PDB file of C-alpha atoms in Angstrom:
ATOM      1  CA  GLN A  25     -15.339  -3.397  12.485  1.00 92.00           C
ATOM      2  CA  VAL A  26     -11.913  -2.499  10.998  1.00 96.00           C
ATOM      3  CA  GLN A  27     -12.037  -0.157   8.191  1.00 97.00           C
ATOM      4  CA  LEU A  28      -9.276   1.224   5.845  1.00 98.00           C
ATOM      5  CA  VAL A  29      -9.715   4.273   3.892  1.00 98.00           C
ATOM      6  CA  GLU A  30      -7.361   5.517   1.209  1.00 97.00           C
ATOM      7  CA  SER A  31      -6.986   8.850  -0.020  1.00 97.00           C
ATOM      8  CA  GLY A  32      -4.429  10.662  -2.211  1.00 98.00           C
ATOM      9  CA  GLY A  33      -5.004   9.552  -5.670  1.00 97.00           C
ATOM     10  CA  GLY A  34      -5.403  11.622  -8.785  1.00 97.00           C
ATOM     11  CA  LEU A  35      -3.929  12.397 -12.019  1.00 98.00           C
ATOM     12  CA  VAL A  36      -0.101  13.120 -12.501  1.00 98.00           C
ATOM     13  CA  GLN A  37       2.424  13.413 -15.253  1.00 98.00           C
ATOM     14  CA  ALA A  38       5.184  10.941 -15.777  1.00 98.00           C
ATOM     15  CA  GLY A  39       8.002  11.728 -13.547  1.00 98.00           C
ATOM     16  CA  GLY A  40       5.814  13.253 -10.987  1.00 98.00           C
ATOM     17  CA  SER A  41       5.115  12.256  -7.348  1.00 98.00           C
ATOM     18  CA  LEU A  42       2.156  11.385  -5.108  1.00 98.00           C
ATOM     19  CA  ARG A  43       1.405  10.255  -1.615  1.00 98.00           C
ATOM     20  CA  LEU A  44      -1.184   8.051  -0.773  1.00 98.00           C
ATOM     21  CA  SER A  45      -2.596   7.602   2.784  1.00 98.00           C
ATOM     22  CA  CYS A  46      -4.598   4.791   4.377  1.00 98.00           C
ATOM     23  CA  LYS A  47      -6.326   5.316   7.694  1.00 98.00           C
ATOM     24  CA  VAL A  48      -7.196   2.706   9.866  1.00 98.00           C
ATOM     25  CA  SER A  49      -9.945   2.628  12.235  1.00 97.00           C
ATOM     26  CA  GLY A  50     -11.710  -0.083  14.610  1.00 94.00           C
ATOM     27  CA  GLY A  51      -8.755  -1.901  15.232  1.00 90.00           C
ATOM     28  CA  THR A  52      -5.418  -2.451  16.773  1.00 94.00           C
ATOM     29  CA  PHE A  53      -3.018  -0.587  14.102  1.00 95.00           C
ATOM     30  CA  ASP A  54       0.095  -1.142  16.170  1.00 94.00           C
ATOM     31  CA  ASN A  55      -0.142  -5.060  15.481  1.00 94.00           C
ATOM     32  CA  TYR A  56      -0.937  -5.042  11.728  1.00 96.00           C
ATOM     33  CA  ALA A  57       1.625  -5.566   8.909  1.00 97.00           C
ATOM     34  CA  MET A  58       0.437  -3.338   6.154  1.00 97.00           C
ATOM     35  CA  GLY A  59       0.453  -3.913   2.480  1.00 98.00           C
ATOM     36  CA  TRP A  60       0.003  -2.046  -0.785  1.00 98.00           C
ATOM     37  CA  PHE A  61      -1.294  -3.383  -3.846  1.00 98.00           C
ATOM     38  CA  ARG A  62      -2.409  -2.268  -7.203  1.00 98.00           C
ATOM     39  CA  GLN A  63      -4.479  -3.210  -9.673  1.00 98.00           C
ATOM     40  CA  ALA A  64      -4.555  -2.192 -13.465  1.00 97.00           C
ATOM     41  CA  SER A  65      -7.416  -2.276 -15.816  1.00 96.00           C
ATOM     42  CA  GLY A  66      -7.905  -5.754 -16.850  1.00 96.00           C
ATOM     43  CA  GLN A  67      -4.942  -6.885 -14.825  1.00 96.00           C
ATOM     44  CA  GLU A  68      -4.714  -8.877 -11.596  1.00 96.00           C
ATOM     45  CA  ARG A  69      -3.895  -7.118  -8.284  1.00 97.00           C
ATOM     46  CA  GLU A  70      -0.372  -7.104  -7.971  1.00 97.00           C
ATOM     47  CA  PHE A  71       1.911  -6.697  -4.629  1.00 98.00           C
ATOM     48  CA  VAL A  72       3.390  -3.327  -4.263  1.00 98.00           C
ATOM     49  CA  GLY A  73       5.131  -3.298  -0.973  1.00 98.00           C
ATOM     50  CA  TYR A  74       4.678  -3.842   2.734  1.00 97.00           C
ATOM     51  CA  ILE A  75       5.506  -2.600   6.142  1.00 97.00           C
ATOM     52  CA  THR A  76       6.038  -4.421   9.495  1.00 96.00           C
ATOM     53  CA  SER A  77       3.891  -3.546  12.317  1.00 95.00           C
ATOM     54  CA  ASN A  78       6.450  -1.482  14.189  1.00 93.00           C
ATOM     55  CA  GLY A  79       7.931  -0.139  10.822  1.00 94.00           C
ATOM     56  CA  ASP A  80      11.601  -1.490  11.339  1.00 95.00           C
ATOM     57  CA  ARG A  81      11.161  -3.230   7.909  1.00 96.00           C
ATOM     58  CA  THR A  82      10.009  -2.542   4.525  1.00 97.00           C
ATOM     59  CA  PHE A  83       9.919  -4.566   1.288  1.00 97.00           C
ATOM     60  CA  TYR A  84       9.324  -3.861  -2.260  1.00 98.00           C
ATOM     61  CA  ALA A  85       8.264  -5.105  -5.670  1.00 98.00           C
ATOM     62  CA  PRO A  86      10.974  -5.077  -8.144  1.00 98.00           C
ATOM     63  CA  SER A  87       8.924  -2.705 -10.325  1.00 97.00           C
ATOM     64  CA  VAL A  88       8.829  -0.123  -7.718  1.00 98.00           C
ATOM     65  CA  ARG A  89      11.976  -0.635  -5.665  1.00 98.00           C
ATOM     66  CA  GLY A  90      13.925   2.617  -5.388  1.00 98.00           C
ATOM     67  CA  ARG A  91      10.901   4.739  -6.287  1.00 98.00           C
ATOM     68  CA  PHE A  92       8.259   4.184  -3.861  1.00 98.00           C
ATOM     69  CA  ILE A  93       8.539   4.273  -0.023  1.00 98.00           C
ATOM     70  CA  ILE A  94       6.056   3.315   2.764  1.00 98.00           C
ATOM     71  CA  SER A  95       5.913   4.549   6.174  1.00 98.00           C
ATOM     72  CA  ARG A  96       3.564   4.688   8.842  1.00 98.00           C
ATOM     73  CA  ASP A  97       2.681   6.452  11.777  1.00 97.00           C
ATOM     74  CA  ASN A  98       1.130   4.269  14.590  1.00 95.00           C
ATOM     75  CA  ALA A  99       0.019   7.361  16.594  1.00 96.00           C
ATOM     76  CA  GLU A 100      -2.271   8.280  13.712  1.00 97.00           C
ATOM     77  CA  ALA A 101      -2.987   4.792  12.507  1.00 97.00           C
ATOM     78  CA  THR A 102      -1.966   5.781   8.927  1.00 98.00           C
ATOM     79  CA  VAL A 103       0.309   4.211   6.574  1.00 98.00           C
ATOM     80  CA  TYR A 104       1.512   6.016   3.572  1.00 98.00           C
ATOM     81  CA  LEU A 105       2.754   5.166   0.256  1.00 98.00           C
ATOM     82  CA  GLN A 106       5.358   8.037  -1.254  1.00 98.00           C
ATOM     83  CA  MET A 107       5.635   7.280  -5.037  1.00 98.00           C
ATOM     84  CA  ASN A 108       8.399   9.468  -7.004  1.00 98.00           C
ATOM     85  CA  THR A 109       9.371   9.010 -10.540  1.00 98.00           C
ATOM     86  CA  LEU A 110       6.082   7.803 -11.511  1.00 98.00           C
ATOM     87  CA  LYS A 111       5.632   6.226 -14.851  1.00 98.00           C
ATOM     88  CA  PRO A 112       2.547   5.276 -17.199  1.00 98.00           C
ATOM     89  CA  GLU A 113       2.627   1.867 -16.106  1.00 97.00           C
ATOM     90  CA  ASP A 114       1.939   2.644 -12.340  1.00 98.00           C
ATOM     91  CA  THR A 115      -1.558   3.482 -13.362  1.00 98.00           C
ATOM     92  CA  GLY A 116      -4.062   1.845 -11.422  1.00 98.00           C
ATOM     93  CA  VAL A 117      -6.412   1.212  -8.431  1.00 98.00           C
ATOM     94  CA  TYR A 118      -4.341   1.144  -5.154  1.00 98.00           C
ATOM     95  CA  TYR A 119      -5.318  -0.731  -2.075  1.00 98.00           C
ATOM     96  CA  CYS A 120      -3.969  -0.733   1.469  1.00 98.00           C
ATOM     97  CA  ALA A 121      -4.157  -3.945   3.310  1.00 98.00           C
ATOM     98  CA  ALA A 122      -4.050  -4.991   6.728  1.00 97.00           C
ATOM     99  CA  SER A 123      -2.749  -8.383   8.208  1.00 95.00           C
ATOM    100  CA  ARG A 124      -4.092  -8.918  11.996  1.00 90.00           C
ATOM    101  CA  ASP A 125      -1.781 -11.695  12.455  1.00 84.00           C
ATOM    102  CA  ASN A 126       1.230  -9.450  11.506  1.00 81.00           C
ATOM    103  CA  TYR A 127       2.115 -11.664   8.367  1.00 82.00           C
ATOM    104  CA  SER A 128       4.233  -9.107   6.252  1.00 86.00           C
ATOM    105  CA  SER A 129       3.682 -10.994   2.772  1.00 89.00           C
ATOM    106  CA  ARG A 130       3.756 -10.403  -0.820  1.00 92.00           C
ATOM    107  CA  HIS A 131       0.596 -12.522  -0.999  1.00 93.00           C
ATOM    108  CA  SER A 132      -2.708 -10.845  -0.838  1.00 93.00           C
ATOM    109  CA  THR A 133      -4.232 -13.828   0.647  1.00 93.00           C
ATOM    110  CA  GLU A 134      -2.358 -12.880   3.877  1.00 93.00           C
ATOM    111  CA  TYR A 135      -3.945  -9.925   4.479  1.00 96.00           C
ATOM    112  CA  ASP A 136      -7.458  -9.724   6.328  1.00 96.00           C
ATOM    113  CA  TYR A 137      -8.811  -6.243   5.648  1.00 97.00           C
ATOM    114  CA  TRP A 138      -8.821  -4.161   2.538  1.00 98.00           C
ATOM    115  CA  GLY A 139      -9.681  -0.526   1.591  1.00 98.00           C
ATOM    116  CA  GLN A 140     -11.779   0.639  -0.897  1.00 97.00           C
ATOM    117  CA  GLY A 141      -9.040   1.772  -3.312  1.00 97.00           C
ATOM    118  CA  THR A 142      -7.812   5.158  -4.537  1.00 98.00           C
ATOM    119  CA  LEU A 143      -7.303   5.692  -8.300  1.00 98.00           C
ATOM    120  CA  VAL A 144      -3.993   6.906  -9.762  1.00 98.00           C
ATOM    121  CA  THR A 145      -3.438   7.821 -13.221  1.00 98.00           C
ATOM    122  CA  VAL A 146      -0.009   8.663 -14.604  1.00 98.00           C
ATOM    123  CA  SER A 147      -0.076  10.372 -17.946  1.00 97.00           C
ATOM    124  CA  SER A 148       2.624  10.398 -20.503  1.00 94.00           C
TER     125      SER A 148
END
């Protein structure tokens, strides 16, 4: 079955950077649009950004646009989330998700496979 495994989370000071990785196995990564979502404690899961299957287009939530960058390496079946100029409000569990039908979407319901999440904590 398709598995997604995130890594790279941790504790960082405000203004710092982190890079998250999401390794996909068991499926056809080249065909998947990939999304990143996050969930703060007590909050609903929210969209962060997505990248198309061939990496030619990305889209970001306004709250992270200009600070976060999504990229992918299809040879490694891995998608990345580079997070710069981090703020305390970026704290949360970050999830990657794959759309097997290549839907590049802001909506979590369009994604079929999810990772277990990785915790990012930004201290002030």
